[in-house]
Coordinates of C-alpha atoms and ligand atoms in Angstrom, one line a residue:
M1 CA 112.5 98.9 118.4
T2 CA 112.0 102.6 119.1
R3 CA 110.3 104.6 116.3
R4 CA 110.8 108.2 115.6
V5 CA 107.4 110.0 115.4
S6 CA 106.2 113.5 114.7
I7 CA 102.7 114.9 115.2
F8 CA 101.4 117.8 113.2
G9 CA 98.4 119.3 114.9
A10 CA 99.4 117.8 118.3
T11 CA 97.1 120.1 120.3
G12 CA 93.9 119.2 118.4
S13 CA 91.4 116.4 118.9
I14 CA 93.3 113.8 116.7
G15 CA 96.7 115.0 118.0
C16 CA 95.7 114.5 121.6
S17 CA 94.3 111.0 120.9
T18 CA 97.5 110.2 119.1
I19 CA 99.5 111.3 122.1
D20 CA 97.3 109.3 124.4
L21 CA 98.3 106.1 122.5
I22 CA 102.0 107.0 122.4
E23 CA 102.1 107.8 126.1
R24 CA 100.9 104.2 126.8
D25 CA 104.1 102.8 125.3
P26 CA 106.9 105.2 126.5
D27 CA 109.7 102.9 125.3
G28 CA 108.2 102.4 121.9
F29 CA 108.6 106.0 120.6
E30 CA 111.0 108.9 120.3
V31 CA 109.1 112.1 119.6
V32 CA 110.7 114.4 117.0
A33 CA 108.3 117.3 116.3
L34 CA 105.1 118.4 117.9
T35 CA 103.1 121.3 116.4
G36 CA 100.1 123.4 117.4
G37 CA 98.5 126.7 116.9
R38 CA 97.7 129.3 119.6
N39 CA 97.3 126.8 122.4
V40 CA 101.0 127.3 123.4
D41 CA 100.5 126.0 127.0
L42 CA 99.2 122.7 125.9
L43 CA 101.9 122.4 123.2
A44 CA 104.6 123.1 125.8
R45 CA 103.2 120.6 128.2
Q46 CA 103.0 117.9 125.5
A47 CA 106.6 118.6 124.4
K48 CA 107.9 118.3 127.9
A49 CA 105.9 115.2 128.7
L50 CA 107.1 113.5 125.6
G51 CA 110.6 114.9 125.5
A52 CA 110.2 116.2 121.9
E53 CA 113.1 117.5 119.9
V54 CA 111.2 120.6 118.6
A55 CA 107.9 122.3 119.3
V56 CA 106.4 124.5 116.5
T57 CA 103.5 126.9 116.7
A58 CA 101.9 128.0 113.4
H59 CA 101.8 131.6 114.6
E60 CA 104.9 133.8 114.7
E61 CA 103.2 136.0 117.4
C62 CA 103.1 133.0 119.7
L63 CA 106.8 132.2 119.5
A64 CA 107.9 134.3 122.5
D65 CA 105.3 132.5 124.8
L66 CA 106.4 129.1 123.5
R67 CA 110.1 129.9 124.1
E68 CA 109.4 131.1 127.6
A69 CA 107.2 128.0 128.4
L70 CA 110.0 125.7 127.2
S71 CA 113.1 127.6 128.5
G72 CA 115.7 125.5 130.2
T73 CA 114.2 122.2 128.7
G74 CA 116.6 122.0 125.8
I75 CA 113.6 121.6 123.5
E76 CA 113.9 123.7 120.3
V77 CA 111.2 126.1 119.4
A78 CA 110.1 127.6 116.1
A79 CA 107.1 129.4 114.5
G80 CA 105.4 130.0 111.2
E81 CA 104.4 128.1 108.1
A82 CA 108.0 127.5 106.9
A83 CA 109.0 126.2 110.3
L84 CA 106.2 123.6 110.1
T85 CA 107.6 122.3 106.8
D86 CA 111.1 122.4 108.2
A87 CA 110.0 120.3 111.2
A88 CA 108.4 117.8 108.7
R89 CA 111.8 117.4 107.0
R90 CA 113.4 116.1 110.2
P91 CA 113.9 112.4 109.9
A92 CA 111.0 110.4 111.3
D93 CA 109.6 107.0 110.7
W94 CA 105.9 107.9 111.3
V95 CA 104.2 111.2 111.0
M96 CA 100.7 112.1 112.0
S97 CA 99.1 114.7 109.7
A98 CA 96.4 116.2 112.0
I99 CA 96.4 119.9 111.2
V100 CA 92.9 121.0 110.2
G101 CA 92.4 122.5 106.7
A102 CA 94.6 123.1 103.6
A103 CA 97.5 124.2 105.9
G104 CA 98.2 120.5 106.5
L105 CA 99.3 119.8 102.9
P106 CA 102.9 121.3 102.8
P107 CA 104.1 119.5 106.0
G108 CA 102.6 116.3 104.8
L109 CA 104.4 116.5 101.5
A110 CA 107.7 117.3 103.2
A111 CA 107.3 114.2 105.5
L112 CA 106.7 112.0 102.4
E113 CA 109.7 113.5 100.7
Q114 CA 111.9 112.2 103.5
G115 CA 110.3 108.8 103.2
A116 CA 108.2 108.8 106.3
T117 CA 105.0 106.8 106.8
L118 CA 102.3 109.5 106.7
A119 CA 99.2 108.8 108.9
L120 CA 96.7 111.1 107.1
A121 CA 93.9 112.5 109.3
N122 CA 94.1 115.7 107.3
K123 CA 91.6 114.7 104.6
E124 CA 92.1 118.1 102.9
S125 CA 95.5 116.9 101.6
L126 CA 93.8 114.2 99.4
V127 CA 90.8 116.4 98.5
T128 CA 93.0 119.3 97.3
A129 CA 96.0 117.4 96.0
G130 CA 95.4 113.6 95.8
P131 CA 97.7 113.0 92.8
L132 CA 100.4 115.1 94.3
I133 CA 100.3 113.4 97.7
L134 CA 100.2 109.8 96.3
G135 CA 102.7 110.6 93.6
T136 CA 105.2 112.1 96.1
A137 CA 104.8 109.0 98.3
R138 CA 105.5 106.8 95.2
D139 CA 108.5 108.8 94.2
H140 CA 110.1 108.6 97.6
G141 CA 109.1 105.0 98.6
A142 CA 106.9 106.5 101.4
T143 CA 103.6 105.1 102.6
V144 CA 100.3 106.9 103.2
L145 CA 97.9 105.4 105.7
P146 CA 94.3 106.6 106.1
V147 CA 93.2 107.8 109.6
D148 CA 89.7 109.1 108.8
S149 CA 87.6 106.4 110.4
E150 CA 85.7 105.6 107.2
H151 CA 88.8 105.3 105.1
S152 CA 90.6 103.3 107.8
A153 CA 87.6 101.0 107.7
V154 CA 87.7 100.6 103.9
F155 CA 91.5 100.0 104.1
Q156 CA 91.0 97.3 106.7
A157 CA 88.2 95.6 104.7
L158 CA 90.4 95.5 101.7
V159 CA 93.3 93.7 103.4
G160 CA 94.1 90.6 101.2
E161 CA 91.5 91.6 98.6
D162 CA 91.9 92.3 94.9
M163 CA 90.7 95.8 93.9
A164 CA 89.4 94.4 90.7
A165 CA 86.8 92.5 92.7
V166 CA 85.5 95.7 94.4
E167 CA 82.1 96.8 93.1
R168 CA 81.3 99.6 95.6
V169 CA 82.4 101.4 98.7
I170 CA 79.9 102.6 101.2
I171 CA 80.9 105.2 103.7
T172 CA 78.6 105.9 106.6
A173 CA 77.6 109.3 108.0
S174 CA 76.1 110.0 111.4
G175 CA 73.9 112.7 109.8
G176 CA 75.4 115.3 112.2
A177 CA 73.6 117.6 114.6
F178 CA 70.6 118.3 112.4
R179 CA 69.8 114.9 110.9
D180 CA 66.3 115.0 112.6
W181 CA 65.6 118.7 112.2
P182 CA 62.8 119.9 109.9
I183 CA 64.6 121.0 106.7
D184 CA 63.0 124.5 106.8
K185 CA 64.5 125.1 110.2
L186 CA 68.1 124.5 109.1
A187 CA 68.6 128.0 107.7
S188 CA 68.3 129.4 111.2
A189 CA 70.7 126.9 112.9
T190 CA 73.1 128.7 115.2
L191 CA 76.8 128.2 115.6
E192 CA 76.3 126.6 119.0
E193 CA 73.8 124.1 117.7
A194 CA 76.0 123.2 114.8
S195 CA 79.1 122.7 117.1
S196 CA 77.8 119.7 119.0
H197 CA 78.0 116.3 117.5
P198 CA 75.7 113.5 118.5
N199 CA 78.4 110.7 118.5
W200 CA 81.9 111.9 118.0
D201 CA 84.0 114.3 120.1
M202 CA 86.0 116.3 117.4
G203 CA 87.4 119.7 116.6
Q204 CA 84.8 122.5 116.1
R205 CA 85.4 122.8 112.3
I206 CA 84.9 119.1 111.5
T207 CA 81.9 119.0 113.8
I208 CA 80.2 121.8 111.9
D209 CA 81.2 120.1 108.6
S210 CA 79.5 117.0 109.9
A211 CA 76.2 118.9 110.5
S212 CA 76.3 120.3 106.9
M213 CA 77.8 117.0 105.5
F214 CA 80.7 119.0 104.0
N215 CA 82.8 116.6 105.9
K216 CA 81.2 113.6 104.1
A217 CA 81.5 115.5 100.8
L218 CA 85.3 115.8 101.5
E219 CA 85.3 112.1 102.4
L220 CA 83.6 111.1 99.1
I221 CA 86.5 112.8 97.3
E222 CA 89.0 111.4 99.7
T223 CA 87.7 107.9 99.0
R224 CA 88.0 108.4 95.2
E225 CA 91.5 109.7 95.5
F226 CA 92.8 107.2 98.0
F227 CA 91.3 104.0 96.7
G228 CA 91.1 104.9 93.0
V229 CA 87.4 103.9 92.7
R230 CA 85.0 105.6 90.3
P231 CA 82.6 108.2 91.8
D232 CA 79.6 106.0 90.8
Q233 CA 81.1 103.2 92.9
I234 CA 81.0 105.3 96.1
E235 CA 77.8 105.6 98.2
V236 CA 77.0 107.5 101.4
I237 CA 74.5 106.1 103.9
V238 CA 73.2 107.8 107.1
H239 CA 73.9 105.5 110.0
P240 CA 73.0 107.5 113.2
Q241 CA 74.8 105.2 115.6
S242 CA 78.3 105.5 114.0
L243 CA 79.2 101.9 114.7
I244 CA 79.7 100.7 111.1
H245 CA 82.3 103.1 109.6
A246 CA 82.3 101.8 106.1
L247 CA 81.4 98.7 104.0
V248 CA 83.1 97.4 100.9
G249 CA 80.9 95.5 98.3
F250 CA 82.5 92.8 96.2
N251 CA 81.6 91.3 92.9
D252 CA 80.1 88.1 94.6
G253 CA 77.6 90.3 96.4
A254 CA 79.5 90.1 99.8
L255 CA 79.6 93.3 101.9
M256 CA 82.5 93.5 104.4
A257 CA 81.7 96.0 107.1
H258 CA 84.0 97.5 109.7
V259 CA 82.3 97.8 113.0
G260 CA 83.7 99.5 116.1
P261 CA 83.0 102.2 118.7
P262 CA 83.1 105.9 117.7
D263 CA 86.6 106.4 119.1
M264 CA 89.3 107.8 116.8
R265 CA 91.9 106.0 118.8
H266 CA 91.0 102.9 116.8
A267 CA 91.8 104.3 113.4
I268 CA 94.9 106.2 114.8
G269 CA 96.1 103.1 116.5
Y270 CA 95.6 100.9 113.4
A271 CA 97.8 103.3 111.5
L272 CA 100.3 103.5 114.3
N273 CA 100.7 99.7 114.6
W274 CA 100.2 98.9 110.9
P275 CA 100.9 96.4 109.4
E276 CA 100.4 94.7 112.8
R277 CA 97.3 94.8 114.9
K278 CA 98.0 95.5 118.6
P279 CA 95.6 95.9 121.6
L280 CA 94.0 99.3 121.8
P281 CA 92.2 100.9 124.8
V282 CA 88.8 101.3 123.0
E283 CA 85.4 100.0 124.2
R284 CA 84.4 96.5 123.1
L285 CA 80.9 96.6 121.6
D286 CA 78.1 94.6 123.2
L287 CA 76.0 93.8 120.2
A288 CA 73.1 92.3 122.2
R289 CA 72.8 95.6 124.1
I290 CA 73.0 97.7 120.9
G291 CA 70.2 95.5 119.5
Q292 CA 69.7 97.2 116.1
L293 CA 71.6 99.1 113.6
E294 CA 69.8 101.9 111.7
F295 CA 70.4 103.1 108.1
R296 CA 68.7 105.8 106.0
A297 CA 69.4 107.5 102.6
P298 CA 70.8 111.0 102.9
E299 CA 68.3 113.6 101.7
D300 CA 69.6 115.9 98.9
A301 CA 67.7 119.0 100.3
R302 CA 69.3 118.6 103.7
Y303 CA 72.8 117.9 102.5
P304 CA 73.5 119.9 99.3
A305 CA 77.3 119.4 99.9
L306 CA 77.0 115.8 98.7
R307 CA 75.8 116.9 95.3
L308 CA 78.6 119.4 95.0
A309 CA 81.2 116.8 95.9
R310 CA 79.9 114.6 93.0
E311 CA 80.3 117.6 90.7
V312 CA 83.8 118.1 91.9
M313 CA 84.8 114.5 91.3
E314 CA 83.3 114.7 87.8
A315 CA 85.3 117.9 87.1
G316 CA 88.6 116.6 88.5
G317 CA 91.8 118.7 88.3
M318 CA 91.9 121.7 90.7
A319 CA 88.2 121.4 91.5
G320 CA 89.0 119.7 94.8
A321 CA 91.3 122.5 95.9
V322 CA 88.7 125.1 94.9
F323 CA 85.9 123.3 96.6
N324 CA 87.9 122.9 99.9
A325 CA 89.1 126.5 100.0
A326 CA 85.6 127.8 99.3
K327 CA 84.2 125.6 102.0
E328 CA 86.9 126.7 104.5
T329 CA 86.1 130.4 103.8
A330 CA 82.3 129.8 104.0
L331 CA 82.9 127.9 107.3
D332 CA 84.9 130.9 108.6
G333 CA 81.9 133.1 107.5
F334 CA 79.5 130.9 109.5
I335 CA 81.7 130.8 112.6
A336 CA 82.0 134.7 112.4
H337 CA 78.2 135.0 112.1
R338 CA 78.5 136.5 108.6
L339 CA 76.6 133.6 106.9
G340 CA 73.7 131.4 107.8
F341 CA 74.1 127.7 108.0
M342 CA 72.5 126.9 104.7
D343 CA 74.3 129.8 102.9
M344 CA 77.6 127.9 103.1
A345 CA 76.6 125.6 100.2
G346 CA 75.5 128.5 98.1
V347 CA 78.9 130.3 98.5
V348 CA 80.7 127.1 97.6
E349 CA 78.6 126.5 94.6
G350 CA 79.0 130.1 93.5
V351 CA 82.8 129.8 93.6
L352 CA 82.8 126.4 91.8
T353 CA 80.5 127.8 89.1
E354 CA 82.7 130.9 88.5
L355 CA 86.1 129.2 88.6
S356 CA 85.1 126.3 86.5
G357 CA 85.1 128.7 83.6
D358 CA 88.9 129.2 84.1
T359 CA 90.0 126.2 82.2
G360 CA 93.7 127.1 82.6
L361 CA 93.3 127.0 86.4
M362 CA 91.1 124.0 86.6
S363 CA 93.3 121.8 84.4
A364 CA 96.7 123.0 85.8
A365 CA 99.3 120.3 86.7
F366 CA 99.2 119.0 90.3
T367 CA 102.1 121.0 91.8
L368 CA 102.0 122.6 95.3
D369 CA 102.2 126.1 93.7
N370 CA 99.2 125.4 91.4
V371 CA 97.2 123.9 94.2
R372 CA 97.9 127.0 96.3
A373 CA 97.0 129.3 93.5
A374 CA 93.6 127.5 93.1
D375 CA 93.1 127.6 96.8
H376 CA 94.0 131.3 96.9
M377 CA 91.6 132.3 94.0
A378 CA 88.8 130.3 95.6
R379 CA 89.2 132.0 98.9
I380 CA 89.1 135.5 97.3
R381 CA 86.0 134.6 95.3
A382 CA 84.3 133.1 98.3
E383 CA 85.1 136.2 100.4
E384 CA 83.7 138.5 97.6
I385 CA 80.5 136.5 97.6
I386 CA 80.2 136.5 101.4
S387 CA 80.9 140.2 101.7
G388 CA 78.2 140.9 99.0
A389 CA 80.7 142.3 96.5
K390 CA 79.5 139.7 94.1
T391 CA 76.3 137.7 93.8
P392 CA 77.0 134.0 93.3
K393 CA 76.0 132.7 89.9
R394 CA 74.1 129.6 90.6
S395 CA 73.7 126.7 88.2
A396 CA 71.9 123.4 88.7
T397 CA 74.8 121.6 87.0
W398 CA 78.3 122.6 87.3
T399 CA 80.8 121.0 84.8
Ligands
NAD401 P1 91.3 120.4 115.8 O1 90.7 121.7 115.4 O2 90.9 119.8 117.1 O3 92.9 120.5 115.8 C1 93.6 121.1 114.7 C2 95.1 121.1 115.0 O4 95.6 121.9 113.9 C3 95.4 121.9 116.2 O5 96.6 121.4 116.7 C4 95.6 123.3 115.7 O6 96.5 124.1 116.5 C5 96.3 123.1 114.4 N1 96.0 124.1 113.4 C6 94.9 124.7 113.1 N2 95.1 125.6 112.1 C7 96.4 125.5 111.7 C8 97.2 126.2 110.7 N3 96.6 127.1 109.9 N4 98.5 125.8 110.6 C9 99.0 124.9 111.4 N5 98.3 124.3 112.4 C10 97.0 124.6 112.5 O7 91.0 119.4 114.5 P2 90.8 117.8 114.6 O8 89.3 117.6 114.8 O9 91.8 117.2 115.4 O10 91.0 117.5 113.0 C11 92.3 117.5 112.5 C12 92.2 116.9 111.1 O11 91.8 115.5 111.2 C13 91.2 117.6 110.2 O12 91.7 117.5 108.8 C14 90.0 116.7 110.3 O13 89.1 116.7 109.2 C15 90.6 115.3 110.4 N6 89.8 114.3 111.1 C16 89.4 114.6 112.4 C17 88.6 113.6 113.1 C18 88.2 113.8 114.6 O14 87.7 112.9 115.2 N7 88.6 114.9 115.2 C19 88.2 112.5 112.4 C20 88.6 112.3 111.1 C21 89.4 113.2 110.5
MG402 MG1 85.4 110.6 108.9

């Protein structure tokens, strides 16, 4: 049976891996929408190769180039935020959410509203608006499947299990680019140094977030939202080889681990073929050659983002949206050489501390408008702190 699929963020790392799998089964899929950013040439090539119905760029100023690149093909073109959400409303069976950042939320919600199965690589959707995403899926009989490797691993370890028997969930972290650096050298880490990952080949933003562990911080919150476990049941362990992606601990002491090569096509393919398992073109691990698996506890001083994530989970409400937006703005600041590597956590903590005092904002209902308002306020505050207009108020405990 042919399935209708759309890919949001088709030109990125996850998007290209998704297309790689789809192209291996040309009769299995009909491609509805593909979206990208400024990389119009790649988007146009993908749309032609897959015979997409519509190609959408996030940027209005790129529309003319996209139209020209696809002229005479019969493929529709569109641009802008509203066009992305419109594309997500086109009927599709399976939708990949692989835009990076909070911009991935509105198209994901629109896909769920039309009942599609949403393969969620965009962890920011769950971090900023977990109850909204899962509630929308419930209301429309839609399914959300995790694509983040750790969450796909937990999901697979839970097949056939009773959540009541789960004691803990352990997600692994490679430790990122700086796991072996002296801590006092981290403040001077450069953009180039932070942009290379020891194990995974990913987009630049998530690669830097892996070095700072803001990525793992988002994933802690994502775990809580997706699986409904308490924060004290979730652990992070540094596992430099990235072969075990997560473990689930049960009440009889058993730990079920998911082991596989660091290749996102596994988690993407699992979501693409779910509830079946089908052959995937990933490496088969040779355990004798690997020999040993290594684990260490994450150090608090190296990875302040993990403590901040725990404070966000404790606070609940809009804290996730504030945290993510402050983090995205701080990351922009680091990429633009306006902030040092270790300053990012200070900016995020400053924004969390300030906005936590706004109880109306923090306890607002989970609607798209409220999530956007929290996101917007956090970005303004973060920018003020970065530009020096405001000194961050620091507190050891944020409630
Ligand atoms: P990427 O930077 O390689 O690609 C991002 C995609 O989103 C591109 O198509 C880009 O054009 C598009 N995009 C960027 N900003 C946009 C905006 N404002 N509006 C619309 N489109 C926009 O990112 P990636 O590494 O593929 O990651 C995508 C998502 O998947 C992220 O949420 C990331 O955290 C998550 N994820 C990625 C990996 C990985 O291995 N790359 C693993 C787990 C989770
Ligand atoms: Mg991950």
